[in-house]
Structures are given as structure tokens and as C-alpha cells.
Coordinates of C-alpha atoms and ligand atoms in Angstrom, one line a residue:
X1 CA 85.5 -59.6 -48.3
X2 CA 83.0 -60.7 -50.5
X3 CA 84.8 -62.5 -53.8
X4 CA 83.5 -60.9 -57.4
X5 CA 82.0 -63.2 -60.1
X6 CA 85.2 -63.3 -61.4
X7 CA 87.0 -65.1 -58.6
X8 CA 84.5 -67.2 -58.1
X9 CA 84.7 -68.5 -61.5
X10 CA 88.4 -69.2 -61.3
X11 CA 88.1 -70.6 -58.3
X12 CA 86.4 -73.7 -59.5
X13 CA 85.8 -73.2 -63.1
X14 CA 88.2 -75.3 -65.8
X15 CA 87.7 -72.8 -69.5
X16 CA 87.8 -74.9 -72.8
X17 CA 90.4 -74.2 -74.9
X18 CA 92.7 -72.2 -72.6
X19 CA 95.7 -71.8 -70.7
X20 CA 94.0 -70.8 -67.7
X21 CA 97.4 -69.0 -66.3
X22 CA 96.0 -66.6 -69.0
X23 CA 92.7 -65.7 -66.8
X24 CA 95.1 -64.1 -64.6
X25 CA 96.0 -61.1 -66.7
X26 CA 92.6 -61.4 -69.2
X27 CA 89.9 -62.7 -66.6
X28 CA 86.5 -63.9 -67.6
X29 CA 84.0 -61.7 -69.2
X30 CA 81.2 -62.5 -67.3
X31 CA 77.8 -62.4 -69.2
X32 CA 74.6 -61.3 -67.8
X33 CA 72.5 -61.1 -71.3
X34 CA 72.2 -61.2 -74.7
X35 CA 70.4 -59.8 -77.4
X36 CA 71.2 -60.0 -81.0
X37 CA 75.0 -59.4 -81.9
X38 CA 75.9 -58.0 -78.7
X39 CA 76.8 -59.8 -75.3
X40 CA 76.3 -57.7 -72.1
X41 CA 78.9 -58.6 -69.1
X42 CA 77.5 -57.8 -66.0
X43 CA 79.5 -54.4 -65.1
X44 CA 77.0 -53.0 -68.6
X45 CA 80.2 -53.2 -70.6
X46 CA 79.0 -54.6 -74.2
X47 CA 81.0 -57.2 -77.1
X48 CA 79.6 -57.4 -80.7
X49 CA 80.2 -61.1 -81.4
X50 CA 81.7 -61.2 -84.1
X51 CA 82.4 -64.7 -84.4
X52 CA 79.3 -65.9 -83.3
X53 CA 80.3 -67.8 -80.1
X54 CA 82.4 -70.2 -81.6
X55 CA 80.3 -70.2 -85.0
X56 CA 77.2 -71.2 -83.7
X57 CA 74.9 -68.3 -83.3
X58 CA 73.3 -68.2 -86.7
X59 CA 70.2 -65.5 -86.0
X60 CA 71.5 -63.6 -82.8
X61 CA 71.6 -63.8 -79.6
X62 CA 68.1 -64.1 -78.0
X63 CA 66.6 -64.3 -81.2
X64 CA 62.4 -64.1 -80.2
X65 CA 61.2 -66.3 -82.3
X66 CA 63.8 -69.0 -81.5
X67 CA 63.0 -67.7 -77.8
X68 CA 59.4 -68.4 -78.2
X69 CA 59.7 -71.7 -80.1
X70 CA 61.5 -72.9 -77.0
X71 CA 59.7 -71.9 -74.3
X72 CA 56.5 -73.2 -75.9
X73 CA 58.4 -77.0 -76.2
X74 CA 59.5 -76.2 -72.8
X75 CA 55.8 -76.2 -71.3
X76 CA 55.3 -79.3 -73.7
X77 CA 57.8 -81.6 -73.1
X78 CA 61.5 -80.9 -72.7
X79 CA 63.0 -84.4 -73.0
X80 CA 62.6 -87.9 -73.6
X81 CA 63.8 -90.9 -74.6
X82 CA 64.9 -91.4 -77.8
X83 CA 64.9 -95.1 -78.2
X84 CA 61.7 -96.2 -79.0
X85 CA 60.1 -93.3 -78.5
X86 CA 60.0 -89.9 -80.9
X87 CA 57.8 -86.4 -80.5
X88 CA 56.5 -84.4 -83.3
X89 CA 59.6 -81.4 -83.3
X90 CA 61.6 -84.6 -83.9
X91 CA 59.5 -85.6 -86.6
X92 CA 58.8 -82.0 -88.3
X93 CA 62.7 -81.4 -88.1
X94 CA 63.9 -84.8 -89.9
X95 CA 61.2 -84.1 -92.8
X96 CA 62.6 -80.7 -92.5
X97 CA 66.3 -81.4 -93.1
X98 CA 65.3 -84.1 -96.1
X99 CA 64.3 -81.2 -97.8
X100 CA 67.3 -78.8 -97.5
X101 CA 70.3 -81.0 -97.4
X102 CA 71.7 -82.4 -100.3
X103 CA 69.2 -84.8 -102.2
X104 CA 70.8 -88.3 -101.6
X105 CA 70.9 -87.8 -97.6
X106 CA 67.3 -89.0 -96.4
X107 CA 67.9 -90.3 -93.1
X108 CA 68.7 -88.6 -89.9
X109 CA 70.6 -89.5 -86.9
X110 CA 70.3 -87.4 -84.0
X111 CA 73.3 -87.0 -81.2
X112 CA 74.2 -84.1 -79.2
X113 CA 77.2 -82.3 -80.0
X114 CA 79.6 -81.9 -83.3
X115 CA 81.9 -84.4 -82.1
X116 CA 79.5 -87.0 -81.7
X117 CA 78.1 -86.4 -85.0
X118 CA 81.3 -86.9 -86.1
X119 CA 82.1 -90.2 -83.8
X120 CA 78.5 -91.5 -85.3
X121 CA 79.5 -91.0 -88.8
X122 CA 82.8 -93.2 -88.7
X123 CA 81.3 -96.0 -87.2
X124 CA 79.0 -96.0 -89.6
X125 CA 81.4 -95.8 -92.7
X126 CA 83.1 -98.7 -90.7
X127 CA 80.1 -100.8 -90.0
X128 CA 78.7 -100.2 -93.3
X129 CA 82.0 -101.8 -95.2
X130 CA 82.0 -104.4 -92.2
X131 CA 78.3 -105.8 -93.2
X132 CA 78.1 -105.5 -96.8
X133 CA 81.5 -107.7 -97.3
X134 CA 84.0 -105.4 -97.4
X135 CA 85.5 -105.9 -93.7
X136 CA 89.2 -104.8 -94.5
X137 CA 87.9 -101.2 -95.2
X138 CA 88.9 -100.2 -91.3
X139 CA 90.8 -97.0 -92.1
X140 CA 89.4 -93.3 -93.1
X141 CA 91.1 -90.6 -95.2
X142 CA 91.2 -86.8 -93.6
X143 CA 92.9 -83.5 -94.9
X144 CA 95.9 -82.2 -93.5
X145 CA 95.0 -79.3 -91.1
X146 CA 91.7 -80.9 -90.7
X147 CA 89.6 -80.3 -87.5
X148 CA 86.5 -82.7 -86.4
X149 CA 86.1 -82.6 -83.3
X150 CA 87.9 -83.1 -79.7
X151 CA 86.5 -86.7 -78.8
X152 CA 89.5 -89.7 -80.2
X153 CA 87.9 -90.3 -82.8
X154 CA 87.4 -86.9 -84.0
X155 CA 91.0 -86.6 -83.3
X156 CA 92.4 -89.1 -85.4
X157 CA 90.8 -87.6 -88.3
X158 CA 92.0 -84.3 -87.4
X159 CA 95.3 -83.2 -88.3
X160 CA 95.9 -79.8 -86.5
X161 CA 98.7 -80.3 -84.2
X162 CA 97.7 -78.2 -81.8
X163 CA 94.9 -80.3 -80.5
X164 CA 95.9 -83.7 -82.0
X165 CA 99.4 -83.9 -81.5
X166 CA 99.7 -85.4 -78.0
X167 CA 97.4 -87.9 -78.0
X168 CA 99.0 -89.7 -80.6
X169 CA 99.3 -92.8 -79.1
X170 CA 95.5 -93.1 -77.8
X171 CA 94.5 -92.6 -82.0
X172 CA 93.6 -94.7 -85.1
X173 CA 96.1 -94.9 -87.5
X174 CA 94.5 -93.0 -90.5
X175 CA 95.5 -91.4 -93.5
X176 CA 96.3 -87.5 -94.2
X177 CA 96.1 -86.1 -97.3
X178 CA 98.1 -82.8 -98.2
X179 CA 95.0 -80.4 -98.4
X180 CA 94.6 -77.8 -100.5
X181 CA 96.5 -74.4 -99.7
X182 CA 95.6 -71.7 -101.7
X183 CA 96.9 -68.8 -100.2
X184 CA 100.6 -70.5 -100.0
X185 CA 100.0 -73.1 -102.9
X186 CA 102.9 -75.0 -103.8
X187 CA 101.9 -75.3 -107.3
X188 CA 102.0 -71.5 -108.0
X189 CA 98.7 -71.5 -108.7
X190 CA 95.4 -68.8 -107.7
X191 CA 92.4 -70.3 -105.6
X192 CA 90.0 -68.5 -108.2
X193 CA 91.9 -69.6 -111.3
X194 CA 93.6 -73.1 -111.0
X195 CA 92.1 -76.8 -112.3
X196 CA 93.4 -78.1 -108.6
X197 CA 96.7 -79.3 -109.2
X198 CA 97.0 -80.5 -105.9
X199 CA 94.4 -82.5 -106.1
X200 CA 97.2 -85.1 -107.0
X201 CA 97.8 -86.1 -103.4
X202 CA 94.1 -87.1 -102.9
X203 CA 94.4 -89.4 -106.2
X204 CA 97.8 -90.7 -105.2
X205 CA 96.5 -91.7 -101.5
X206 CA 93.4 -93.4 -103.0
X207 CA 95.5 -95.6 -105.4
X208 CA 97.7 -96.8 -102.1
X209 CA 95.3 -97.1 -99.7
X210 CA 91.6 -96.9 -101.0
X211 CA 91.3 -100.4 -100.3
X212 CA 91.4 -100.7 -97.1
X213 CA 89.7 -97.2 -96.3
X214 CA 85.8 -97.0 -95.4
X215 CA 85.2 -93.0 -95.7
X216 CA 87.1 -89.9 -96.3
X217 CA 85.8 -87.1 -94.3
X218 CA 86.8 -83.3 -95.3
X219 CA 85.4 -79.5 -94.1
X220 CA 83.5 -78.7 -97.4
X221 CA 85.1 -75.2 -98.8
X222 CA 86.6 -74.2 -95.3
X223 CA 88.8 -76.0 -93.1
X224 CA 87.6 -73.2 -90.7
X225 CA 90.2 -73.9 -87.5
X226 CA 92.7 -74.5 -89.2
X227 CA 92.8 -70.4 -89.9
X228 CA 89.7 -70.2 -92.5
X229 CA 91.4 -71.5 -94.6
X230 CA 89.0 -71.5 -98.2
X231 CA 89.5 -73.8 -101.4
X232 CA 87.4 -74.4 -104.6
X233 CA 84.5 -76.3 -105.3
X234 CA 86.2 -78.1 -107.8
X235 CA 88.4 -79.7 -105.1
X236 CA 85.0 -81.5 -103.8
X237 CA 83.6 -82.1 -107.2
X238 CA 86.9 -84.2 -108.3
X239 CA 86.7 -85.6 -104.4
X240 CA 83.5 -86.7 -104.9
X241 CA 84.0 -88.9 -108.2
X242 CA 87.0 -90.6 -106.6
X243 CA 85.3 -91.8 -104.0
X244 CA 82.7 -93.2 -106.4
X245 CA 85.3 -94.9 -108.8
X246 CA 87.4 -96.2 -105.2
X247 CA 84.4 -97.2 -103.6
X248 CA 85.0 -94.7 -100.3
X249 CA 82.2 -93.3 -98.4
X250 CA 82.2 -89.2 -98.4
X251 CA 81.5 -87.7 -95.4
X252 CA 81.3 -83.9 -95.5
X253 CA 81.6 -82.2 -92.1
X254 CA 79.4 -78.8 -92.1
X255 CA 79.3 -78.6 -88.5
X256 CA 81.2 -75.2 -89.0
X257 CA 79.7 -74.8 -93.2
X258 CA 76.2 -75.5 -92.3
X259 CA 73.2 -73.4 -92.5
X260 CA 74.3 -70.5 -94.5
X261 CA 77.9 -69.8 -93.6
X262 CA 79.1 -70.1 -97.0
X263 CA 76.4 -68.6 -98.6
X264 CA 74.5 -71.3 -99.2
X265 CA 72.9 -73.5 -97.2
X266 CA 75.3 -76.0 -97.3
X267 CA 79.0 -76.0 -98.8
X268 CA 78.4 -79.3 -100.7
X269 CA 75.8 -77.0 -103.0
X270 CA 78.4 -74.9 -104.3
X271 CA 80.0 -77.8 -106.1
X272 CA 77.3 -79.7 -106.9
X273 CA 78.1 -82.7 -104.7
X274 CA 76.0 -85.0 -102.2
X275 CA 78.0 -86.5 -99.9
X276 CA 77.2 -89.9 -98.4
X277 CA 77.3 -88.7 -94.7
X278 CA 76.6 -85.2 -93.6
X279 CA 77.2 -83.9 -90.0
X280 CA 75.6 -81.1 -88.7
X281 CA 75.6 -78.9 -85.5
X282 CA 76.4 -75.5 -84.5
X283 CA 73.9 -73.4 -86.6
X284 CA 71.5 -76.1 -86.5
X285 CA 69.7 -75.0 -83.3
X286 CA 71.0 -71.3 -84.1
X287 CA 73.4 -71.8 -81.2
X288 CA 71.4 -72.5 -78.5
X289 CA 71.4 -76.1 -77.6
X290 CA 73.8 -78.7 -78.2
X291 CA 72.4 -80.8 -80.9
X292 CA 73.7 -82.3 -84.0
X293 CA 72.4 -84.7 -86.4
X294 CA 74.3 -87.4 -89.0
X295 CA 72.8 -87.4 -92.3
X296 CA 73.0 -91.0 -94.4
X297 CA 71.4 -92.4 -97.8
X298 CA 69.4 -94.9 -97.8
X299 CA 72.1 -96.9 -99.1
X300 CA 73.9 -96.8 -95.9
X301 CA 70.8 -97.2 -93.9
X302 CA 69.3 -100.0 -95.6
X303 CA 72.9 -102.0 -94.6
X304 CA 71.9 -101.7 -91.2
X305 CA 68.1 -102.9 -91.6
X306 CA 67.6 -106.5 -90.6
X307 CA 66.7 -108.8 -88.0
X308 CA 68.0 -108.1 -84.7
X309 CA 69.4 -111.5 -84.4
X310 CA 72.1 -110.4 -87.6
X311 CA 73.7 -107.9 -85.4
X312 CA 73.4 -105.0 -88.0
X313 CA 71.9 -102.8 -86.0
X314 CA 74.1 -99.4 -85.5
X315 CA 74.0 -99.7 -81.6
X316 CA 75.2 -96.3 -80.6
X317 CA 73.1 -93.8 -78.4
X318 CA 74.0 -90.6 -76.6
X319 CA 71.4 -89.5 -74.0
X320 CA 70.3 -86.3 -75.3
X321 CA 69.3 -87.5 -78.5
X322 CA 66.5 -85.8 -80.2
X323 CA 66.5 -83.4 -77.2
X324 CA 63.4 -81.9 -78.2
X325 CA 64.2 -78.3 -77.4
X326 CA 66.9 -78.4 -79.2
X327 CA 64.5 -79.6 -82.2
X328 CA 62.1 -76.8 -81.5
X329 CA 64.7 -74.6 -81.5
X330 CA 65.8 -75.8 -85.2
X331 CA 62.6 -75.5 -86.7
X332 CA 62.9 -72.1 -85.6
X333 CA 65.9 -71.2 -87.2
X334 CA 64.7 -72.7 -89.9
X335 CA 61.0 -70.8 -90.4
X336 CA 63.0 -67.4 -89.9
X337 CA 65.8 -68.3 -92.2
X338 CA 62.9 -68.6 -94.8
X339 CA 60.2 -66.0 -93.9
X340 CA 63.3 -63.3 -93.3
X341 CA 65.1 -64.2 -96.1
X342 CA 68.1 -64.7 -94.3
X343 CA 70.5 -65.6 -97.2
X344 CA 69.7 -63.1 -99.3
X345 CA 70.1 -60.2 -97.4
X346 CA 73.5 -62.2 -95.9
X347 CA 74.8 -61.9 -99.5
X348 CA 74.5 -58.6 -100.2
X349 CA 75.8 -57.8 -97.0
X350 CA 79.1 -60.3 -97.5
X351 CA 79.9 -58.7 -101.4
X352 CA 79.4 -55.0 -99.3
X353 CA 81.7 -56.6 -96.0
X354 CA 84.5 -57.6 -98.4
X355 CA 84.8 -54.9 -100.3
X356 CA 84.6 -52.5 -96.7
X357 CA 87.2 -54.2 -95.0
X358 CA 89.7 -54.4 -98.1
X359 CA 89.7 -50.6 -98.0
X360 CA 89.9 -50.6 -94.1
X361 CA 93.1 -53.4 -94.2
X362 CA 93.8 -54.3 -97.4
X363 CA 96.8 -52.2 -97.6
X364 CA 98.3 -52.6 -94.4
X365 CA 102.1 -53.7 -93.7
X366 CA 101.1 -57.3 -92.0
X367 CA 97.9 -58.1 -93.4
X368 CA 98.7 -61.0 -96.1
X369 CA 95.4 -62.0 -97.8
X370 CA 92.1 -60.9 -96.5
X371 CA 89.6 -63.9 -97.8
X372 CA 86.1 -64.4 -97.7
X373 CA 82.9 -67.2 -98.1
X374 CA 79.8 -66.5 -97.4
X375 CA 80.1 -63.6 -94.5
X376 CA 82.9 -65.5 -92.9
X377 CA 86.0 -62.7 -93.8
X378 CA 89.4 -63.9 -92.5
X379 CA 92.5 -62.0 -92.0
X380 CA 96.0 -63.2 -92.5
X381 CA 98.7 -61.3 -91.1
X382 CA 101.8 -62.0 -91.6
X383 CA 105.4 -61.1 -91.6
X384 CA 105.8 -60.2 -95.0
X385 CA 102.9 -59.7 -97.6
X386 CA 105.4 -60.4 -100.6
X387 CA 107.1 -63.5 -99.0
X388 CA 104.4 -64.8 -97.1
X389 CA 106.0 -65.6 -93.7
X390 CA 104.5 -66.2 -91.1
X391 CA 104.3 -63.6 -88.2
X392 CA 106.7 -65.5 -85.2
X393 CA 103.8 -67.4 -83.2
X394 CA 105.6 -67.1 -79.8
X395 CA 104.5 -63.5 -80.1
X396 CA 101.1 -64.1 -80.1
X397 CA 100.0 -61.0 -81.9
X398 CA 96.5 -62.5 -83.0
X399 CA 96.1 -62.5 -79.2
X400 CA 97.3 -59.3 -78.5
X401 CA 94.7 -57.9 -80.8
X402 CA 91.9 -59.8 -79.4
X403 CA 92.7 -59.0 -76.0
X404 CA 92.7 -54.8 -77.2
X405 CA 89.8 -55.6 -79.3
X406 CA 87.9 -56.8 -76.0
X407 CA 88.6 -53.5 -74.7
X408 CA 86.9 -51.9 -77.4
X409 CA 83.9 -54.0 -77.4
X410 CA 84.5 -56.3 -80.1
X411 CA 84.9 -60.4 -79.5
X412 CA 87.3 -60.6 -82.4
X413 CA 89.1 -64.0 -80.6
X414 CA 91.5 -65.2 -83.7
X415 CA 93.1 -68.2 -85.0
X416 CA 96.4 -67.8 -84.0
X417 CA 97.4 -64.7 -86.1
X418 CA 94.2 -65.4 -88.3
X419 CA 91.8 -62.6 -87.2
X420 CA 88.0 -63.2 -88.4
X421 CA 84.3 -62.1 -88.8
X422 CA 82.0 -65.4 -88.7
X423 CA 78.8 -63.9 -87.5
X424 CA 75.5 -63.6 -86.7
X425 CA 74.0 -63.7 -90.7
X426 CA 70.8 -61.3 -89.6
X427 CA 74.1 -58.5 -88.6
X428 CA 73.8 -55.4 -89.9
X429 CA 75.8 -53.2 -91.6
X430 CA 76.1 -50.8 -89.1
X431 CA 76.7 -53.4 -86.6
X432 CA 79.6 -54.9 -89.6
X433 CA 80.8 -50.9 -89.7
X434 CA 81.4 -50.8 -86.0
X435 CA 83.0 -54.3 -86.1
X436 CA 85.3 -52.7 -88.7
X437 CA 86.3 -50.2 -87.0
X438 CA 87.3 -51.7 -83.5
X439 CA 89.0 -54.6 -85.8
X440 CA 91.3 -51.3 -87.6
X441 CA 91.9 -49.9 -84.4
X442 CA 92.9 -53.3 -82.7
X443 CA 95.6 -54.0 -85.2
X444 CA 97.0 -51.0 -85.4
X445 CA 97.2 -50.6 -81.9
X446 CA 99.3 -53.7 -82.0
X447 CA 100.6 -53.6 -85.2
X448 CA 101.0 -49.8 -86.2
X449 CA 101.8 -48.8 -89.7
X450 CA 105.7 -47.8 -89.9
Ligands
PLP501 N1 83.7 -80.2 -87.0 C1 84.0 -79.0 -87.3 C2 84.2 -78.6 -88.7 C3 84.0 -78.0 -86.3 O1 84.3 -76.7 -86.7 C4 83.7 -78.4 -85.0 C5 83.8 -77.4 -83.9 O2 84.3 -76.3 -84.0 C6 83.5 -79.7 -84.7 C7 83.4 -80.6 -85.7 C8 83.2 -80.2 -83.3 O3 82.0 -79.7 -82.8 P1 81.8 -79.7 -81.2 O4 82.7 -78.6 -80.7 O5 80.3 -79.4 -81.0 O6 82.1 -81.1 -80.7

């Protein structure tokens, strides 16, 4: 008998992220096409992707102009060389990004995945500090329930258990700092309405340890695996002055923040802040090709320019570099973000979102705190809304949803009991209406009102 595309998959295919015992109760959906928010599986059945595929997919899926941009590089010249060499998306996209990330970043390091940037921008804290005659700074400050990345590096500034817990022993030895919660804060106080308090910890790990610490990376606004979790600008704008007055590097991760998500362009806008690093990916090429790009001042840079015989050079390289697809593609996202007004019809649409889906949930049994940036919208259910607990993980009721959601048509794949929108900023509001109403009908299948 001939095996379906399903089988075949399993047969051979390892999923990211997954216990793949799971595949054999929730197999995979297999995708023929795209186009815009929805993803067609080959049996017709469609998904609204509601969380963008894994936050990337800024403009839809099969966006035409992004389409076009590509094939056109594609016919040109779909790769070379980085070292050396350079090509004119390259060139247009650098010039590009000078002009819409924050003012201080003016130099741009291409590499080919989140991670990576990530990976790129410690080394360069570390080798900055090495060459400029501060050697002993060897160690980097990261938030508790952080997430950078997958690669060991990444890791080691990462904090969330479930990815980093294991690997302990193959880490760096760093130092996590008790981030801001705001929907359980231990100071009592309200994420819209606090001078924040716990902004203590940061100050008290900088006295102890600033010296010996080249950067201190953070998720700008949203520590987005860690369950969306949102805090205040203020946070960043007090982070940012005591890096200055320790001498610490900031590096502000908007691989997941990036490109609108927040409702800005970038996170580090909302307070006011330019970090010293900047890493970028996911929305960059809209979601289509793996790209991302480290963003330095010229202060960093210059540390690296001399002879070649000082050694100074930042010798780090990933082979994809400046793929220029994937730079054709970003200039693409870029034009339509601008001649679409992108962001301004992605705000209206967020204020209209939150207010939608606080009618739809807001009052059910389980749902804790429904909170929102930009058109991300997260969903906290819990045990108790008064107490705050926690639903009992082993239960996996944000899974349970998801998998009923799938059967309705919606990709609504949660944070542990975290359910979210993160999509697609050109969605509509009749697309956002039908993702509301699969996500009401998901949870109360699972989670019906007493
Ligand atoms: N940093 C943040 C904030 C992320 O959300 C992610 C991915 O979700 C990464 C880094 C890692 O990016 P990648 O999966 O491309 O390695």
C-alpha cells in the first residue's frame, strides 16, 4: 500500500520543538500552499495562522510583492560570498536599516538565523571589553525567563527551563536577573501604574557583578516565550542608564519585537532607548528566509578596526551571510510596510482586537489576564482568576485547546497554558473575527463555563 504524506514524514522526519510520540495522536499538517493568513494542507482543509509561523510572517503568507522581489533576485543572483564580496540588495538593505533602527546602531552584521545573531552579538560585547582594556569583562547579564535562542550560547543567556535546563553543564556561567512580572508582581504593584520597583534586582546585580560583565541582553517590552509576558518602558529606560553609569554594553534582542510587533517598529522606541547591539530576524525577511542581522555603533565597530596583524578583527562568518534573497526579500517588506501603511492600520486594528476579545473571554472562569502590545494579544488561563494559580501543567490544557482549535481551522499553538494572537500585521478584521471565534469555541470546548 502506498504510504500517505503523513507517514512518510514520520518515517524520516525529526519536528523541532516536539515530542514526536505526540505525532502519533496529532500527525503533521501537511501544507501544500499559502496565501495570506491562511495555510492550505493538502486534503483542502485550511488554518488561519494566527501566530504567524512562529512570529515571523509579518505581511502574509505569499505576499506578491515580497514574491516578486524574490524571484527577480532569484534570476539575478541568488548567493554569494560574503567575505570580500557584497551585492547591491546587501547594500540598499544596510542603508535601509540605518534609517529605521534606533539612531546610535549604524553598522550591520549579517548572519543567518536569530540565534546566530544572538551568538554574534556576545562575542562582540566580549571582544569589545577584551581589546579596549577591559579583559575581565567575560560575563553577560540576562532576565530570568529569558529566551535567545537554542545554540549554547543563546542558552546560557536564556533562562527558561524548559529549553535551558539540561544543558547546564555545556553553559557559560552568567548572571540572571529577576525580571519583571507584572501580571504576578511581587511588589503589589500594576504594569500600567508602578515606577518599577523591581527594578532593584537589575541595580543590585550591577553593583555585584558589573565589573566583570561585558553586555546585558534583554527581549525589549516582551519576553515573548516565556508566555508574552509584557513590562513597561520604563524598565528599559532605567536599564539603559545603568548600563551607561556601569559601563555594560546593551543588547536588545527584537528578533521576536522587531518590525512592528509592538507597535512600533522597534520596542526600544517606546522608551526612548538605543541600545548598543540590536539583533534582528524573524520579520526582517517577512518570514521567508532565514536571515538576521546584528546592529552595532560605531563605537563598538571602530574597536575592531585596525591592522590585521593586531588581531582585532571580529573573525566570525556563517555561510549564508548576506544571502541576497533573503535581502531582496527585506527590502520588500520594507517598501510595503511604508507604501501600505502597515503600522497604522495595525493599530487601529490592535485597540479594536483588545477590546473584541475582552468581551469574547474576558469574563471567563480560567482566563487570568488577557494582555496586549502591539497586535500580539495573550491569554492567561489559569486556575483561579482571584488567586492567580496556575492551571496544573501536567494537564496540558493550552494543548488541548490547540489541538481542538486545529480542528476548527485555527493555528492557535500556545505557550504552555498561554494561548496567543501574534499575526500577520496586514490581518483583517474579519480574518481577527473568525480567529476569535474558533479561539471561544476552543476553550470552551476544553474548558466549559460551570
Ligand atoms: N530571540 C528571540 C527573542 C526569539 O523569540 C527567538 C526565536 O523565537 C530567537 C532569539 C531565536 O531565533 P531563531 O529561532 O531564528 O534561532
Amino acid at each position: 500500500m502506498t504510504k500517505t504524506w503523513e507517514e512518510r514524514d514520520l518515517a524520516h522526519i525529526w519536528h523541532p520543538c516536539s515530542q514526536m510520540k505526540d505525532y502519533e495522536t496529532l500527525p503533521p499538517m501537511v501544507i501544500d500552499y499559502g496565501e495570506g493568513v491562511w495555510l492550505y494542507d493538502i486534503h483542502g482543509k485550511r488554518y488561519l495562522d494566527i501566530v504567524s509561523s512562529w512570529w515571523a510572517n509579518l505581511l502574509g503568507h505569499c505576499n506578491k510583492d515580497i514574491n516578486d522581489a524574490i524571484k527577480a533576485q532569484l534570476d539575478r543572483l541568488e548567493h554569494v560570498i560574503f567575505a570580500n564580496f557584497s551585492h547591491r540588495p546587501a547594500i540598499e538593505l544596510a542603508e535601509k536599516l540605518s534609517e529605521i533602527t534606533p539612531p546610535k546602531l549604524t553598522k550591520f552584521h549579517f548572519n543567518d538565523n536569530g540565534s546566530s545573531a544572538v551568538e554574534a552579538a556576545l562575542k562582540m560585547c566580549f571582544q569589545f571589553y577584551h581589546q579596549t582594556g577591559k579583559p575581565e569583562k567575560q560575563r553577560f547579564f540576562c532576565l530570568t525567563e529569558g529566551y535567545h535562542g537554542e545554540t549554547i550560547g543563546a542558552l546560557s543567556v536564556g533562562s527558561m527551563d524548559l529549553f535551558a535546563k539540561l544543558y547546564q553543564p555545556m553553559m557559560m556561567d552568567n548572571i540572571h536577573v529577576e525580571a519583571p512580572d507584572c501580571y504576578r508582581c511581587p511588589y503589589g504593584k500594576r504594569r500600567d501604574a508602578c515606577a518599577c520597583e523591581c527594578f532593584e534586582k537589575a541595580e543590585q546585580a550591577f553593583a555585584a557583578h558589573a565589573h566583570e560583565v561585558a553586555a546585558m541582553i534583554v527581549e525589549p517590552l516582551l519576553q515573548g516565550s516565556a508566555g508574552m509576558r509584557i513590562y513597561p518602558p520604563l524598565y528599559l529606560k532605567k536599564l539603559r542608564a545603568l548600563c551607561d553609569r556601569y559601563d555594560v554594553k546593551l543588547i536588545a534582542d527584537e528578533i521576536a519585537t522587531g518590525f512592528g510587533r509592538t507597535g512600533t517598529m522597534f520596542a526600544c522606541a517606546q522608551a526612548g532607548i538605543s541600545p548598543d547591539v540590536m539583533c534582528l530576524s524573524k520579520g526582517l525577511t517577512g518570514g521567508y528566509l532565514p536571515m538576521s542581522v546584528t546592529c552595532v555603533t560605531d563605537e563598538i565597530y571602530d574597536a575592531f578596526y585596525d591592522d590585521y596583524g593586531t588581531g582585532h578583527a571580529f573573525v566570525h562568518s556563517h555561510t549564508y551571510a548576506g544571502n541576497p534573497l533573503g535581502c531582496a526579500a527585506a527590502l520588500a517588506v520594507q517598501r510595503v510596510m511604508e507604501e501600505q501603511g502597515i503600522l497604522e492600520t495595525a493599530a487601529k486594528n490592535a485597540a479594536w482586537l483588545t477590546r473584541e476579545l475582552g468581551e469574547a473571554l474576558g469574563a471567563h472562569p480560567q482566563v487570568g489576564e488577557i494582555r496586549h502590545i502591539g497586535l500580539i494579544h495573550a491569554i492567561e488561563l489559569v486556575r483561579d482568576p482571584q488567586t492567580k494559580e496556575p492551571l496544573d501543567a501536567r494537564r496540558r490544557t493550552g494543548y488541548a485547546i490547540y489541538q481542538k482549535a486545529l480542528s476548527l481551522g485555527l493555528v492557535l499553538r500556545p505557550l504552555g497554558d498561554v494561548l496567543y494572537f501574534n499575526p500577520p500585521l496586514n490581518i483583517t478584521r474579519e480574518e481577527l473575527s473568525l480567529a476569535i471565534e474558533m479561539t471561544v469555541e476552543a476553550v470552551h470546548a476544553v474548558l466549559p463555563e460551570r
